Every structure is written in structure tokens, then in C-alpha cells.
Short mmCIF file of C-alpha atoms in Angstrom, two decimals:
data_model
loop_
_atom_site.label_atom_id
_atom_site.label_comp_id
_atom_site.label_asym_id
_atom_site.label_seq_id
_atom_site.Cartn_x
_atom_site.Cartn_y
_atom_site.Cartn_z
CA MET A 19 0.08 10.36 -16.76
CA LYS A 20 3.63 9.11 -16.55
CA THR A 21 4.29 5.41 -16.14
CA GLN A 22 7.32 3.89 -14.48
CA LYS A 23 8.86 0.55 -13.87
CA LEU A 24 8.69 -0.84 -10.36
CA THR A 25 11.38 -0.10 -7.79
CA ARG A 26 12.85 -2.79 -5.52
CA ARG A 27 11.20 -1.28 -2.41
CA TYR A 28 7.78 -1.38 -4.04
CA ALA A 29 8.37 -4.89 -5.34
CA LEU A 30 8.59 -6.21 -1.76
CA ALA A 31 5.59 -4.37 -0.42
CA ALA A 32 3.28 -4.74 -3.38
CA ALA A 33 3.26 -8.47 -2.89
CA GLY A 34 1.33 -7.90 0.31
CA GLY A 35 -1.10 -5.34 -1.03
CA VAL A 36 0.65 -2.56 0.73
CA SER A 37 1.42 0.92 0.26
CA LEU A 38 4.92 2.46 0.52
CA SER A 39 5.87 6.15 0.41
CA VAL A 40 9.47 6.60 -0.74
CA ALA A 41 9.48 9.88 -2.69
CA THR A 42 12.63 11.33 -4.24
CA ALA A 43 13.63 13.79 -6.93
CA THR A 44 16.75 15.38 -8.36
CA ALA A 45 17.16 19.03 -7.34
CA THR A 46 19.32 21.33 -5.27
CA ALA A 47 19.38 20.71 -1.54
CA THR A 48 19.25 24.37 -0.54
CA ARG A 49 15.87 26.05 -0.74
CA THR A 50 13.49 28.38 1.05
CA ARG A 51 9.80 27.81 1.60
CA ALA A 52 7.82 30.79 0.40
CA GLN A 53 4.05 30.90 0.81
CA PRO A 54 2.69 31.25 -2.76
CA GLN A 55 -0.87 32.32 -3.46
CA THR A 56 -1.37 29.52 -5.96
CA LEU A 57 -0.09 25.95 -5.96
CA ASP A 58 2.93 26.29 -8.23
CA LEU A 59 3.93 22.67 -8.83
CA SER A 60 6.74 23.78 -11.13
CA ASP A 61 8.56 24.93 -8.00
CA PRO A 62 10.47 21.94 -6.46
CA ALA A 63 9.96 23.11 -2.85
CA THR A 64 6.20 23.58 -3.34
CA ASN A 65 6.02 20.24 -5.13
CA LEU A 66 7.73 18.37 -2.29
CA ASP A 67 5.66 19.95 0.47
CA ALA A 68 2.42 19.38 -1.47
CA TYR A 69 3.20 15.70 -1.96
CA VAL A 70 4.18 15.12 1.68
CA LYS A 71 1.16 17.03 3.02
CA LEU A 72 -1.15 15.08 0.71
CA ARG A 73 0.31 11.65 1.31
CA GLY A 74 1.41 12.04 4.93
CA SER A 75 2.53 14.93 7.07
CA THR A 76 5.26 17.59 7.27
CA ALA A 77 5.20 17.24 11.08
CA ASP A 78 6.61 14.59 13.41
CA GLU A 79 3.56 12.34 13.76
CA THR A 80 1.94 9.03 12.84
CA VAL A 81 -0.61 9.24 10.03
CA TYR A 82 -3.31 6.57 9.69
CA GLN A 83 -5.25 5.53 6.59
CA VAL A 84 -8.37 3.38 6.55
CA TYR A 85 -9.30 1.54 3.35
CA SER A 86 -11.68 -1.12 2.06
CA GLY A 87 -12.13 -2.95 -1.19
CA ASN A 88 -12.55 -6.25 -3.05
CA ILE A 89 -10.43 -8.75 -4.95
CA PHE A 90 -11.87 -9.63 -8.39
CA GLN A 91 -11.17 -12.85 -10.19
CA ALA A 92 -9.83 -12.49 -13.74
CA VAL A 93 -10.51 -15.89 -15.23
CA PRO A 94 -10.76 -16.35 -19.03
CA GLY A 95 -14.31 -17.11 -20.14
CA GLU A 96 -15.85 -15.90 -16.86
CA VAL A 97 -17.25 -12.57 -15.73
CA PRO A 98 -14.78 -10.70 -13.46
CA ARG A 99 -16.45 -10.53 -10.06
CA PRO A 100 -15.42 -9.99 -6.44
CA ILE A 101 -14.55 -13.27 -4.75
CA ILE A 102 -13.35 -11.85 -1.42
CA GLY A 103 -13.15 -8.45 0.28
CA PHE A 104 -10.52 -6.79 2.42
CA TRP A 105 -10.38 -4.02 5.02
CA GLY A 106 -7.22 -2.50 6.39
CA LEU A 107 -5.31 0.12 8.33
CA GLN A 108 -2.14 1.66 7.02
CA LYS A 109 0.10 3.77 9.24
CA ALA A 110 3.19 5.82 8.53
CA ASN A 111 5.54 7.52 10.97
CA TRP A 112 6.51 10.88 9.43
CA ARG A 113 9.21 13.33 10.54
CA PRO A 114 11.28 16.21 9.14
CA ASP A 115 14.88 15.22 8.38
CA GLY A 116 16.32 18.54 9.62
CA ALA A 117 17.62 19.45 6.16
CA GLY A 118 14.46 20.52 4.40
CA GLY A 119 13.21 17.03 3.59
CA TYR A 120 11.13 14.35 5.28
CA LEU A 121 11.44 10.75 6.39
CA SER A 122 8.69 8.13 6.72
CA THR A 123 8.29 4.52 7.85
CA ASP A 124 5.23 2.71 6.50
CA TYR A 125 3.25 -0.32 7.66
CA ASP A 126 0.05 -1.97 6.49
CA LEU A 127 -2.18 -4.60 8.03
CA GLY A 128 -5.21 -5.89 6.13
CA LEU A 129 -8.03 -8.26 6.93
CA TYR A 130 -9.83 -10.48 4.44
CA VAL A 131 -13.60 -10.12 4.74
CA ASP A 132 -16.76 -11.50 3.16
CA PRO A 133 -17.49 -9.33 0.09
CA ASP A 134 -21.15 -8.92 1.06
CA SER A 135 -21.40 -8.94 4.85
CA ARG A 136 -17.88 -7.46 5.36
CA GLN A 137 -17.36 -9.83 8.26
CA ILE A 138 -13.73 -10.81 8.96
CA LEU A 139 -13.00 -14.33 7.71
CA SER A 140 -10.96 -17.10 9.32
CA THR A 141 -11.66 -19.62 6.56
CA TRP A 142 -12.66 -19.16 2.92
CA ASP A 143 -14.56 -21.44 0.55
CA ASN A 144 -12.76 -21.18 -2.78
CA PRO A 145 -15.46 -21.09 -5.50
CA LEU A 146 -12.99 -22.15 -8.20
CA THR A 147 -11.49 -25.19 -6.49
CA GLY A 148 -14.27 -26.14 -4.09
CA LYS A 149 -11.75 -26.27 -1.23
CA SER A 150 -12.06 -24.55 2.13
CA VAL A 151 -8.75 -22.94 3.19
CA ASP A 152 -7.49 -21.05 6.22
CA VAL A 153 -7.26 -17.27 5.64
CA LEU A 154 -3.87 -15.61 6.10
CA HIS A 155 -4.45 -11.91 6.79
CA TYR A 156 -1.66 -9.80 5.30
CA ARG A 157 0.76 -7.25 6.65
CA SER A 158 3.65 -5.38 5.08
CA GLY A 159 6.47 -3.04 6.03
CA PRO A 160 8.48 -1.54 7.48
CA SER A 161 9.41 0.56 4.50
CA ASP A 162 11.66 3.55 5.22
CA GLY A 163 11.16 6.48 2.84
CA VAL A 164 13.27 9.53 2.05
CA HIS A 165 11.43 12.55 0.65
CA SER A 166 14.07 15.13 -0.26
CA LEU A 167 15.11 17.57 -2.96
CA ALA A 168 18.70 16.44 -2.48
CA ALA A 169 17.98 12.74 -3.01
CA GLU A 170 18.08 10.99 -6.35
CA GLY A 171 16.17 7.92 -7.59
CA GLU A 172 12.64 6.64 -8.00
CA SER A 173 9.80 6.24 -5.59
CA ALA A 174 7.43 3.38 -4.77
CA TYR A 175 4.74 5.71 -6.13
CA GLY A 176 6.82 7.63 -8.65
CA THR A 177 8.79 10.83 -8.19
CA PHE A 178 6.76 13.48 -6.45
CA THR A 179 7.47 15.96 -9.27
CA ASP A 180 5.41 13.99 -11.81
CA ASN A 181 1.84 12.88 -12.38
CA TRP A 182 -0.01 15.90 -10.97
CA GLN A 183 -3.41 17.02 -12.24
CA VAL A 184 -5.05 20.25 -11.03
CA SER A 185 -8.64 21.30 -11.78
CA GLY A 186 -9.74 24.32 -9.82
CA ASP A 187 -9.21 23.43 -6.17
CA GLN A 188 -9.03 19.68 -6.89
CA VAL A 189 -5.54 18.13 -6.93
CA VAL A 190 -4.70 14.58 -7.96
CA HIS A 191 -1.37 12.75 -7.87
CA GLU A 192 -1.40 9.51 -9.84
CA THR A 193 1.21 6.88 -10.67
CA THR A 194 1.24 3.58 -12.55
CA LEU A 195 3.97 0.97 -11.96
CA TRP A 196 4.64 -2.60 -13.04
CA SER A 197 7.06 -5.45 -12.32
CA ASP A 198 8.20 -8.78 -13.78
CA ARG A 199 10.58 -10.66 -11.48
CA LYS A 200 11.41 -14.05 -10.04
CA ASN A 201 8.71 -15.39 -7.73
CA LEU A 202 9.66 -15.66 -4.06
CA LEU A 203 7.60 -18.88 -4.01
CA GLN A 204 9.01 -21.23 -6.63
CA PRO A 205 6.63 -24.01 -7.82
CA GLU A 206 8.90 -26.92 -6.93
CA ALA A 207 9.15 -25.80 -3.30
CA TYR A 208 5.58 -24.47 -2.87
CA PRO A 209 3.42 -26.29 -5.43
CA LEU A 210 0.06 -25.06 -4.06
CA GLY A 211 1.02 -21.53 -3.06
CA SER A 212 3.20 -20.66 -6.05
CA THR A 213 1.56 -19.36 -9.21
CA GLY A 214 4.70 -19.89 -11.30
CA GLU A 215 8.37 -19.03 -11.64
CA ARG A 216 7.72 -15.37 -12.49
CA PHE A 217 5.84 -12.80 -10.38
CA ARG A 218 4.12 -10.16 -12.56
CA THR A 219 2.17 -7.22 -11.15
CA SER A 220 0.81 -3.81 -12.15
CA MET A 221 -0.35 -1.04 -9.84
CA SER A 222 -2.18 2.28 -10.16
CA TYR A 223 -2.42 4.64 -7.17
CA SER A 224 -4.16 8.01 -6.90
CA LEU A 225 -4.05 10.64 -4.11
CA MET A 226 -6.76 13.29 -4.13
CA GLY A 227 -6.97 16.51 -2.12
CA ARG A 228 -7.50 20.27 -2.30
CA ALA A 229 -4.94 22.85 -3.44
CA SER A 230 -6.16 25.36 -0.84
CA GLU A 231 -5.36 22.95 1.98
CA LEU A 232 -1.93 22.12 0.54
CA LEU A 233 -1.15 25.85 0.45
CA ASP A 234 -2.33 26.54 4.01
CA PRO A 235 0.83 27.01 6.17
CA THR A 236 -1.12 26.05 9.31
CA ILE A 237 -1.86 22.54 7.97
CA SER A 238 0.80 19.84 8.32
CA LYS A 239 -1.33 17.01 6.93
CA ALA A 240 -4.02 17.73 4.39
CA PRO A 241 -7.14 15.56 4.04
CA CYS A 242 -6.66 13.01 1.28
CA SER A 243 -8.67 10.28 -0.42
CA TYR A 244 -7.07 7.28 -2.17
CA ILE A 245 -7.91 4.96 -5.02
CA TRP A 246 -5.66 1.93 -5.55
CA SER A 247 -5.76 -0.97 -8.00
CA PHE A 248 -3.35 -3.90 -8.19
CA ILE A 249 -3.22 -6.65 -10.78
CA ALA A 250 -1.40 -9.64 -9.30
CA PRO A 251 -1.15 -13.43 -8.98
CA TRP A 252 -3.51 -15.23 -6.62
CA PRO A 253 -2.64 -14.79 -2.93
CA PRO A 254 -0.66 -17.92 -2.00
CA TRP A 255 -2.88 -18.98 0.90
CA MET A 256 -5.69 -19.52 -1.63
CA GLU A 257 -3.61 -22.44 -2.96
CA MET A 258 -4.48 -21.99 -6.62
CA GLY A 259 -1.27 -23.55 -7.96
CA GLN A 260 0.11 -22.71 -11.39
CA ARG A 261 -2.96 -21.23 -13.09
CA ASP A 262 -2.81 -18.82 -16.02
CA ASP A 263 -5.37 -16.41 -14.57
CA PHE A 264 -4.96 -13.74 -11.86
CA VAL A 265 -6.78 -11.31 -9.57
CA VAL A 266 -7.43 -7.56 -9.47
CA TRP A 267 -7.38 -5.73 -6.15
CA ARG A 268 -9.26 -2.43 -5.90
CA TRP A 269 -9.75 -0.24 -2.86
CA VAL A 270 -10.72 3.24 -1.79
CA GLY A 271 -9.62 4.86 1.44
CA HIS A 272 -8.91 8.11 3.23
CA LYS A 273 -6.46 9.66 5.63
CA LEU A 274 -7.55 10.09 9.23
CA MET A 275 -6.91 13.36 11.02
CA SER A 276 -6.35 11.65 14.36
CA ARG A 277 -6.02 8.20 15.93
CA SER A 278 -9.44 8.65 17.57
CA GLU A 279 -11.08 8.36 14.13
CA ILE A 280 -10.01 4.70 13.68
CA PRO A 281 -13.14 2.52 13.94
CA GLN A 282 -12.97 0.43 17.10
CA ASP A 283 -13.94 -2.78 15.28
CA LEU A 284 -11.01 -2.26 12.88
CA ILE A 285 -8.68 -1.72 15.84
CA ASP A 286 -9.96 -4.95 17.38
CA GLY A 287 -9.45 -6.82 14.08
CA VAL A 288 -5.88 -5.73 13.39
CA GLU A 289 -4.83 -6.06 17.03
CA ALA A 290 -6.07 -9.68 16.99
CA VAL A 291 -3.68 -10.35 14.09
CA TRP A 292 -0.70 -8.42 15.51
CA PRO A 293 -1.02 -7.05 19.06
CA GLY A 294 0.38 -3.55 19.41
CA TYR A 295 0.10 -2.74 15.71
CA VAL A 296 -1.91 0.46 16.13
CA ASP A 297 0.33 2.25 18.65
CA ASP A 298 3.78 0.67 18.44
CA LYS A 299 6.19 2.83 16.42
CA ARG A 300 7.80 -0.31 14.95
CA PRO A 301 5.29 -3.13 15.48
CA TRP A 302 7.60 -5.62 13.68
CA GLU A 303 11.10 -5.60 12.22
CA GLU A 304 11.27 -8.11 9.37
CA GLY A 305 10.21 -6.84 5.97
CA SER A 306 6.91 -8.59 5.30
CA SER A 307 4.34 -9.25 2.56
CA GLY A 308 1.56 -11.77 2.01
CA TRP A 309 3.99 -13.92 0.01
CA HIS A 310 6.64 -13.78 2.73
CA GLN A 311 4.06 -14.70 5.35
CA TYR A 312 2.99 -17.80 3.40
CA LYS A 313 6.62 -18.83 2.98
CA TRP A 314 7.35 -18.32 6.68
CA LEU A 315 4.30 -20.40 7.61
CA GLN A 316 5.31 -23.27 5.34
CA ASP A 317 8.93 -23.09 6.51
CA GLY A 318 8.08 -22.92 10.21
CA HIS A 319 9.67 -19.49 10.60
CA THR A 320 8.39 -17.13 13.34
CA PRO A 321 8.86 -13.48 12.21
CA THR A 322 9.82 -10.67 14.56
#
């Protein structure tokens, strides 16, 4: 598995526990799409279409992903254990670019939940500080992605030409990324929400599907399951201050084949946080993350 340093696009979204889908590679822009009998990932055109089908869609449509997981404390001298859960709905607007590639715009809205009952929380009793704090549900995006053989650069989840594993009909695309940068929330300005001057994260993300479905010319979006892990500082709304420990996010999820498959209670939950999120093409405009949201709340800023 190839590892890569974090791109600037991912650095913004990862702070909110979000997924982006900017996929690029260096190749010639002119190509034809043959229909091979086997999934030949050495062919750039096949590689691109397989990644887009697996992650999103080669058609002009919105693709939804439902996911659920827990945040584990990583405190020296203590057993890592889930201290809070989360449940979310990602969405991405996909479309062909007219030149053999694809464009996408990604959003994510997640709800913090009780790790046992999975009930959505409005307040949280911090077991490490003994304080009760208001929960700040997270959202991230928009992130505009270019998926093209003509484009050059790196992706939020690595270049689509790398990190493939094939075993029979099982296909996995996996990427690991990391970042060390200046914290958006500096300690002197946000003493409770900031975990320090630097913001250090590491992410692993896996997409899993079937080669036979990626090869099928009648399928624009192939079924896909996801596993995601994210090592990061404490979410700022937990008000942990400048501690030396951190948290580990882990979730599993899957792509939905239609909007009708979204659970109604999840729709109700995300719409209560941001009305119009499920169906609006661009539910908000300002690039967001959990760390931006905390900053905006403290600064009295109302995002659009």
C-alpha cells in the first residue's frame, strides 16, 4: 500500500471528519473506453472509470453514503475505548466533464451519538474532565474534485492509479495520508478548544467492491463499502485544552443506490442541523469543518 502526504484540500476537510474525492493522475487526455473482459487496472482509462464507479458515479447524479462509527480515546496509561459515537450522511454531486473525465462536489454532515444507545446527543458528559458540554455536530464541504487523465497532482484519497488490491472478484482501493500543520485554533485565542499550536492527523480509507460490477457497462455507480480511520486531536467542542493525548475515529459505511434508501431518522437528524442538506445541490457555500465551526461559534460568525 502506498502512503502519501496530505493535500491542502484534504487538510481542510479532514478536520471535520469528512470525506473528499479529488482524484487525479498524469496521463494523456485522449483515450477510448473499450469494454475489457477483465479489470485491467494497468490501463489508465479502466483505472479511472473503476475508481469513479466505485467511489461515486460516472453519470450526472447525486450519490449518498451512510456511515456510523465511534471515537476512541487514546490516553496514555488507559485502555483505548469508545467515548462517543457518530452517525452521518455524505453526499457527492457527480457529473461527466465532457472531455472523458468527471467532476464531483462533496459534502458531509455527521451527528454525535451515544456509543451504546446510538441516540443523537445535544450535550455530552466528558468522562475525562467531568464537565458537561454542548455538542457541536459537524459538517464539511463543499469540496470540488477533478477526476481526469489529463489532470496532474494528488488526491484527497491518493491518485486513483495506486493502492489497488484485487482478489478474485473482490476489489479494494486503499490510501493512507497524514498531515502536520499550523492549528486553525491557536491556544492563546481559543484556550479550551485548541489542542496546541500544531494540528497533526493521519487517515486510512478503504473502498471495497466487485470487479464484475466495475466492468459492467450498464452500471454507472457500483455498490461500495467503506472503512475509514482518522487519528486526530480532540474535537474542539469537547474543550480538552492542550493535552498530549488524542482520539481515533473509526467508521464503516456503504453507498446507497438511491435517495429512497436513506433512513428517515437520519434524514430527520441531519435536516435538524442544516435544513435542506439532503436535497439541495449546494446546501452551504463556505468551506467548513468541525474546527471551523467551533471558531465561527466563538467568533460570532454566521456561515452561509
